Short mmCIF file of C-alpha atoms in Angstrom, two decimals:
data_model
loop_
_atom_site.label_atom_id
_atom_site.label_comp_id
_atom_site.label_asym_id
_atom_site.label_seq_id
_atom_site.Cartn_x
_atom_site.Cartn_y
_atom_site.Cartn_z
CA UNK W 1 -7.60 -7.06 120.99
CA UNK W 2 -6.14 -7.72 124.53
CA UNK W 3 -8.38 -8.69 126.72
CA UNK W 4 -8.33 -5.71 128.67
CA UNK W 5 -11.52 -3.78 128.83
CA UNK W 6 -12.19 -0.20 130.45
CA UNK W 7 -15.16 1.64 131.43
CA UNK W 8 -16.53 4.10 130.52
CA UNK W 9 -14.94 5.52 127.22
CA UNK W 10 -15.35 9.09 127.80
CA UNK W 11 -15.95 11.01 131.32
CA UNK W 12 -16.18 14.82 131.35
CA UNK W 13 -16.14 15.98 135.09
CA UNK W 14 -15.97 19.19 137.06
CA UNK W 15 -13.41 20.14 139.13
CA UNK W 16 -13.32 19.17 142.55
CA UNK W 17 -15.79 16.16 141.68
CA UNK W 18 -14.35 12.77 142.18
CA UNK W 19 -14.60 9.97 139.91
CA UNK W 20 -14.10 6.05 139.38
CA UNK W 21 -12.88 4.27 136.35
CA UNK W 22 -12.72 0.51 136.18
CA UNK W 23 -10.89 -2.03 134.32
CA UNK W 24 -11.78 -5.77 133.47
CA UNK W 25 -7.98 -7.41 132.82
CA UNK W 26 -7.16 -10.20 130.41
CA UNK W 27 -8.08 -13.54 131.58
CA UNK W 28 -5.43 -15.40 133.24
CA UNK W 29 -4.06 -12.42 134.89
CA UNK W 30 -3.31 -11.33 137.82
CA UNK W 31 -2.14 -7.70 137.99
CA UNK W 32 -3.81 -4.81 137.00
CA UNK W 33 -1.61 -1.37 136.69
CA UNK W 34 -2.72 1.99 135.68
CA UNK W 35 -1.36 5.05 133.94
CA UNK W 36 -2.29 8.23 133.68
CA UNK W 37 -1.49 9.75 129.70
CA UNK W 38 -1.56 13.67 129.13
CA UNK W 39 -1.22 14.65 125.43
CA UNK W 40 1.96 14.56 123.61
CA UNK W 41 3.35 12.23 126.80
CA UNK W 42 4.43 8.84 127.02
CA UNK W 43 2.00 6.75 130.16
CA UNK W 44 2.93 7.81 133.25
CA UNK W 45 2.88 4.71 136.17
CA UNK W 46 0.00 5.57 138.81
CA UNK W 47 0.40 1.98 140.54
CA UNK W 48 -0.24 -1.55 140.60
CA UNK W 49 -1.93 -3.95 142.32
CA UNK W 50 -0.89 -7.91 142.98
CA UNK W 51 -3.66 -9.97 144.30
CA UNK W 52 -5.59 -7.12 145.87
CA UNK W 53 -3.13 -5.57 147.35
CA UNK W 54 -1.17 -2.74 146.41
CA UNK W 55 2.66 -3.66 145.00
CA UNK W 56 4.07 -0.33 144.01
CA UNK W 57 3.13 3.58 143.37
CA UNK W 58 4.23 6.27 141.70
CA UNK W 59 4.56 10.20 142.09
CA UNK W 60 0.91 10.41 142.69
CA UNK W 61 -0.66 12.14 145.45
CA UNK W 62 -3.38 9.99 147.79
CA UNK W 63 -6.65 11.31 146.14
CA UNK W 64 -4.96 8.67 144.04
CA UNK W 65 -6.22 5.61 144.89
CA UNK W 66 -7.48 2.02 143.95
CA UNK W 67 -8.81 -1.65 144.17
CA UNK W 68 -8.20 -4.62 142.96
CA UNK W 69 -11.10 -7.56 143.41
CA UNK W 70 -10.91 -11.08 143.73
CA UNK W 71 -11.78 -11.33 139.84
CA UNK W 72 -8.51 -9.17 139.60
CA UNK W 73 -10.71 -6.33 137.91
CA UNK W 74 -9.84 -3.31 139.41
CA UNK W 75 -11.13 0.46 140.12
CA UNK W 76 -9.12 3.42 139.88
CA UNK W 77 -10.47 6.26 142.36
CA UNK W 78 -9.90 10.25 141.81
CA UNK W 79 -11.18 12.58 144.18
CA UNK W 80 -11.01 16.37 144.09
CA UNK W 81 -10.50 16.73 140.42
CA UNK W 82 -8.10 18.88 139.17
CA UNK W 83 -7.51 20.40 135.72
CA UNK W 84 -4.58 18.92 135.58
CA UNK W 85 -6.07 15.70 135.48
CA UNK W 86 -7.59 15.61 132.16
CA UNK W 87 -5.90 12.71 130.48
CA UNK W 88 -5.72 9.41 129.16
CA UNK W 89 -6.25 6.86 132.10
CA UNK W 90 -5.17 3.17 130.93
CA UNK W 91 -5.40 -0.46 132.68
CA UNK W 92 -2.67 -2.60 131.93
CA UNK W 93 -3.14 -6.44 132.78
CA UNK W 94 -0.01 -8.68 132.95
CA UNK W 95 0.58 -12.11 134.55
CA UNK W 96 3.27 -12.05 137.12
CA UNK W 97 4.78 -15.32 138.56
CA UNK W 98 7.66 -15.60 140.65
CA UNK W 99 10.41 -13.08 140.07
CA UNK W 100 11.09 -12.37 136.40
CA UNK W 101 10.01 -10.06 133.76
CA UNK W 102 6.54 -9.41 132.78
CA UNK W 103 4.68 -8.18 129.73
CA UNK W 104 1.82 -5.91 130.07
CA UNK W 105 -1.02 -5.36 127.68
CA UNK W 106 -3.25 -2.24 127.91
CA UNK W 107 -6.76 -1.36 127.68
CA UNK W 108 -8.43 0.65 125.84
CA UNK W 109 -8.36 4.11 127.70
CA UNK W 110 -11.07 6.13 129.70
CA UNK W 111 -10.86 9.93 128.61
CA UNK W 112 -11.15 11.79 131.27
CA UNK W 113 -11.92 15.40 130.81
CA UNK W 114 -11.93 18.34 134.17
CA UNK W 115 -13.68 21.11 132.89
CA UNK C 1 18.17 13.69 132.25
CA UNK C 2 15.10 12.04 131.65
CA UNK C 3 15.05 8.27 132.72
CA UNK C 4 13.53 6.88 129.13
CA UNK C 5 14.66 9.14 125.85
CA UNK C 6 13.49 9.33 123.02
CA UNK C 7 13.52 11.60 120.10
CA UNK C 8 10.17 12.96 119.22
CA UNK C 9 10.25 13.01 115.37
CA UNK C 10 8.43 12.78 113.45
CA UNK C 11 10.83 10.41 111.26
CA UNK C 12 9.21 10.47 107.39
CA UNK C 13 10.53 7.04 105.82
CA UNK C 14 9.04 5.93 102.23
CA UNK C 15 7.43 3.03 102.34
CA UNK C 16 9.48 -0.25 101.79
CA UNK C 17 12.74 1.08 103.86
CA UNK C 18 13.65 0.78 106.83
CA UNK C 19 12.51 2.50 109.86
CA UNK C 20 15.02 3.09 112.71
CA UNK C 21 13.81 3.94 116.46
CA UNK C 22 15.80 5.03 119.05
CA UNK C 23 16.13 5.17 122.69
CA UNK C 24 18.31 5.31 125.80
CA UNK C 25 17.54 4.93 129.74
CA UNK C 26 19.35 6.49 132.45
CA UNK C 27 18.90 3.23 135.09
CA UNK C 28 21.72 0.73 134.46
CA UNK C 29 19.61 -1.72 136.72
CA UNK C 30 16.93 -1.43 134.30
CA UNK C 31 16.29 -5.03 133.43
CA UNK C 32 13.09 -5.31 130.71
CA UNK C 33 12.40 -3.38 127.61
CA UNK C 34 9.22 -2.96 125.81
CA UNK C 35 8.50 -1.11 122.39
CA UNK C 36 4.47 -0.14 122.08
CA UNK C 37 2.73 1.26 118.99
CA UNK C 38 0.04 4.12 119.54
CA UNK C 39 -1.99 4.93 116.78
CA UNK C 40 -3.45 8.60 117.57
CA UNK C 41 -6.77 8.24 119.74
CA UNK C 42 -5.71 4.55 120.32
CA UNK C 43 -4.36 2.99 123.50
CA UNK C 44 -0.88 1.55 123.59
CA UNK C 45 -0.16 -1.84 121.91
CA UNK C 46 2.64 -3.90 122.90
CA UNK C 47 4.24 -5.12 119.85
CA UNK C 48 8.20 -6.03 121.35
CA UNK C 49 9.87 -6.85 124.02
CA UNK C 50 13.29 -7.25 124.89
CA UNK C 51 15.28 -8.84 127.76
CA UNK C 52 18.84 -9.90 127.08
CA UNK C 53 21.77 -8.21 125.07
CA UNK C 54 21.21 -8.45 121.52
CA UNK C 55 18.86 -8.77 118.65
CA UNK C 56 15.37 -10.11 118.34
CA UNK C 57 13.18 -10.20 115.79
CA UNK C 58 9.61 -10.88 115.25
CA UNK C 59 8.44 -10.60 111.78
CA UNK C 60 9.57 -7.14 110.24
CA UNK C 61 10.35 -5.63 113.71
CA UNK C 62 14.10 -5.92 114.94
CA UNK C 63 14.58 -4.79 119.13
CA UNK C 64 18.47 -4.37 119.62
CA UNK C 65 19.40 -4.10 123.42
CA UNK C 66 23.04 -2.57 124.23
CA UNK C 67 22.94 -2.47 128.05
CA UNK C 68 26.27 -1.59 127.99
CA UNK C 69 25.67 1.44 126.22
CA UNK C 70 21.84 2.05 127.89
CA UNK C 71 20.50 1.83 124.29
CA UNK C 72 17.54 0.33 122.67
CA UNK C 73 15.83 0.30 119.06
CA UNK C 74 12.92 -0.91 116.76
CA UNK C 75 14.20 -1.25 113.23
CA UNK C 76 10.77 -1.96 111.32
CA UNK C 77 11.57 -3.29 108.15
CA UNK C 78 9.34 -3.00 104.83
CA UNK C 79 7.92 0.14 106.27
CA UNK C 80 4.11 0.50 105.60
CA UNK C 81 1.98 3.17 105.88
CA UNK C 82 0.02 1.87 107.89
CA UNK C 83 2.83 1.82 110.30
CA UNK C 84 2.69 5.61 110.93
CA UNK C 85 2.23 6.06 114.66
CA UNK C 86 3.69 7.05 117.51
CA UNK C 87 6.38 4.44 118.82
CA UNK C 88 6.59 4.24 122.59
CA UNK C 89 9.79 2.55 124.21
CA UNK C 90 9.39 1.71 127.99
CA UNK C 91 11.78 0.09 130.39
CA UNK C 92 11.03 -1.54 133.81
CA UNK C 93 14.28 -2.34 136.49
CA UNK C 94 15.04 -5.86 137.30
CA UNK C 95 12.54 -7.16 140.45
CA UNK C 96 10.63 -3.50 139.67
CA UNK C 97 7.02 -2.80 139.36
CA UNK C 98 7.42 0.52 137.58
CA UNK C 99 7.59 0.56 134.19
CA UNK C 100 9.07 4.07 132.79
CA UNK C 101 7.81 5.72 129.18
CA UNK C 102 9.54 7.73 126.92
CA UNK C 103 7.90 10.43 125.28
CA UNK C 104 7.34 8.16 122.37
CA UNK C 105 8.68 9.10 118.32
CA UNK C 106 6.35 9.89 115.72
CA UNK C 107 6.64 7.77 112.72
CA UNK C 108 5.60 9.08 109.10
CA UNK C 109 5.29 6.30 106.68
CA UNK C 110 5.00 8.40 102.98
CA UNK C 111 3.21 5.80 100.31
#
């Protein structure tokens, strides 16, 4: 067990519906990144957020988007679901100081399914 | 080229050899290295990482880094069954925020 905890488990949503997934991260942390997993395909980086604030993103369009709180949990926003975005979404927590390298420990997945 | 390779298996090992992983990366800059386990249905768990040249080992898992060569591996040694998964390397640039995944390597552990 990490730490890391995601809600909910399963989601099954229609297209063009938007939806919210959240993430508790491991205590002690302070960054929360997220990754969206199809099947058969290593994570793919969505972005990351550093106290509150948003530290990096990847090649996801803007109905991307998220939040970090001062409790460094975090919400990942979709809107205008597309089929394509059926996947695996995971929260990974990691504790960043300074420059240096960084480990990062996942949660345990929200399933999202676009019918 | 992809930026993280890996090939996608499955690799069948009996149990009690030794299981060898493989992957390169395309960034040179690419400064942190990470091997993850993902049992099917499961979420990723991080069980290596790697940030200078050479060997380290952690129980029966080995993580060799050739940065020369852009090349990283799990050797798992002892192989169990119950290491059959999918093996996920993943590789971050120095001062970067993006970590990059290969498409992982399906391990088959036969008993």
């Amino acid at each position: 067990e990490t730490g890391v905890t995601q809600s909910p488990t399963h989601l099954i949503k229609t297209r063009g519906q938007q939806v919210t997934l959240r993430c508790s991260s491991q205590s002690g942390h302070n960054t929360v990144s997220w990754y969206q997993q199809a099947l058969g395909q290593g994570p793919q980086f969505i972005f990351q957020y550093y106290r509150e604030e948003e530290n990096g993103r990847g090649n996801f369009p803007p109905r991307f988007s998220g939040l970090q709180f001062p409790n460094y949990s975090s919400e990942l926003n979709v809107n205008a679901l597309e089929l394509d975005d059926s996947a695996l979404y995971l929260c990974a927590s990691s504790l960043i100081q300074l420059a240096g390298s960084y480990e990062q420990y996942f949660g345990p997945g929200t399933r999202l399914t676009v019918t | 080229q992809k930026e993280v390779e890996q090939n996608s298996g499955p690799l069948s090992v009996p149990e009690g050899a030794i299981a060898s992983l493989n992957c390169t990366y395309s960034d040179r800059g690419s400064q942190s290295f990470f091997w993850y386990r993902q049992y099917s249905g499961k979420s990723p768990e991080l069980i290596m990482f790697i940030y200078s040249n050479g060997d380290k080992e952690d129980g029966r898992f080995t993580a060799q880094l050739n940065k020369a060569s852009q090349y990283v591996s799990l050797l798992i040694r002892d192989s169990q069954p119950s290491d059959s998964a999918t093996y996920l390397c993943a590789v971050r640039p120095a001062g970067g925020f993006k970590t990059i995944f290969g498409a992982g390597t399906r391990l088959f552990v036969k008993a």
